[in-house]
Coordinates of C-alpha atoms in Angstrom, one line a residue:
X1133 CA 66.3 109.9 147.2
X1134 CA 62.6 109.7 145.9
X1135 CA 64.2 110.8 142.6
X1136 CA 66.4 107.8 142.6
X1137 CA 63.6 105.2 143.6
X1138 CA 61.0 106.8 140.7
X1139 CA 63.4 106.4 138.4
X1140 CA 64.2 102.7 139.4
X1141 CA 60.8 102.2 138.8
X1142 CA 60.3 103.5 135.8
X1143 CA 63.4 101.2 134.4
X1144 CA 61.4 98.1 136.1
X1145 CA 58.5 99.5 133.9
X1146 CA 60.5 99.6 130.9
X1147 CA 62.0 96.8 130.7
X1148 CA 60.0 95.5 128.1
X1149 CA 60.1 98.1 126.2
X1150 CA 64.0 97.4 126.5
X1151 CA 63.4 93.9 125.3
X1152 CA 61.6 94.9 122.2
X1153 CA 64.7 97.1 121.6
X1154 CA 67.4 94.5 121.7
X1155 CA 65.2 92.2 119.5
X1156 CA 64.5 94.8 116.9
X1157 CA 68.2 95.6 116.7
X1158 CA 68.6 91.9 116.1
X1159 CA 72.1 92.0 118.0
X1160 CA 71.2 90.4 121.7
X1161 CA 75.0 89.6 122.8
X1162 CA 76.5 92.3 121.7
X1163 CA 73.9 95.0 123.1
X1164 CA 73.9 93.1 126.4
X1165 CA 78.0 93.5 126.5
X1166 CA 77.4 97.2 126.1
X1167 CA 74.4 97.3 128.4
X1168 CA 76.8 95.9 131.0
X1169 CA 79.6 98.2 129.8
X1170 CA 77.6 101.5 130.2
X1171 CA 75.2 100.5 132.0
X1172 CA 72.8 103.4 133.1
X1173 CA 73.7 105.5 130.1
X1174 CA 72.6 102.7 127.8
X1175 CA 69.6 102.1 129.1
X1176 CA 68.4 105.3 129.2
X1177 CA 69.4 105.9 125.3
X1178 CA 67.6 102.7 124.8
X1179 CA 64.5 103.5 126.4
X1180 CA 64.6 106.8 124.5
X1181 CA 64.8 105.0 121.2
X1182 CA 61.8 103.2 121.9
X1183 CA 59.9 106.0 122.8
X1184 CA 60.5 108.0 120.4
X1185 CA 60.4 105.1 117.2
X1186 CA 57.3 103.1 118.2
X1187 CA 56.8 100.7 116.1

């Protein structure tokens, strides 16, 4: 359970870093579709993305 919670907040925490993702990509509407789509799977790929291209 604490697993779950951490990891909530760590998707809280990157939501920014989500936003800067989707803008880079240029895309919004058609990332958010899939974002709903996939959902968790998304956002984590996304937030791996970020991480690991910085700008």
């Amino acid at each position: 359970m604490n697993r779950i919670l951490r990891e909530r907040q760590e998707a809280r925490g990157k939501r920014q870093e989500l936003i800067k993702y989707i803008v880079f990509f240029g895309n919004q509407k058609m990332v958010v579709l899939v974002y709903k789509s996939f959902g968790n799977a998304i956002y984590r790929l996304a937030i791996a993305r970020v991480v690991l291209y910085p700008d």
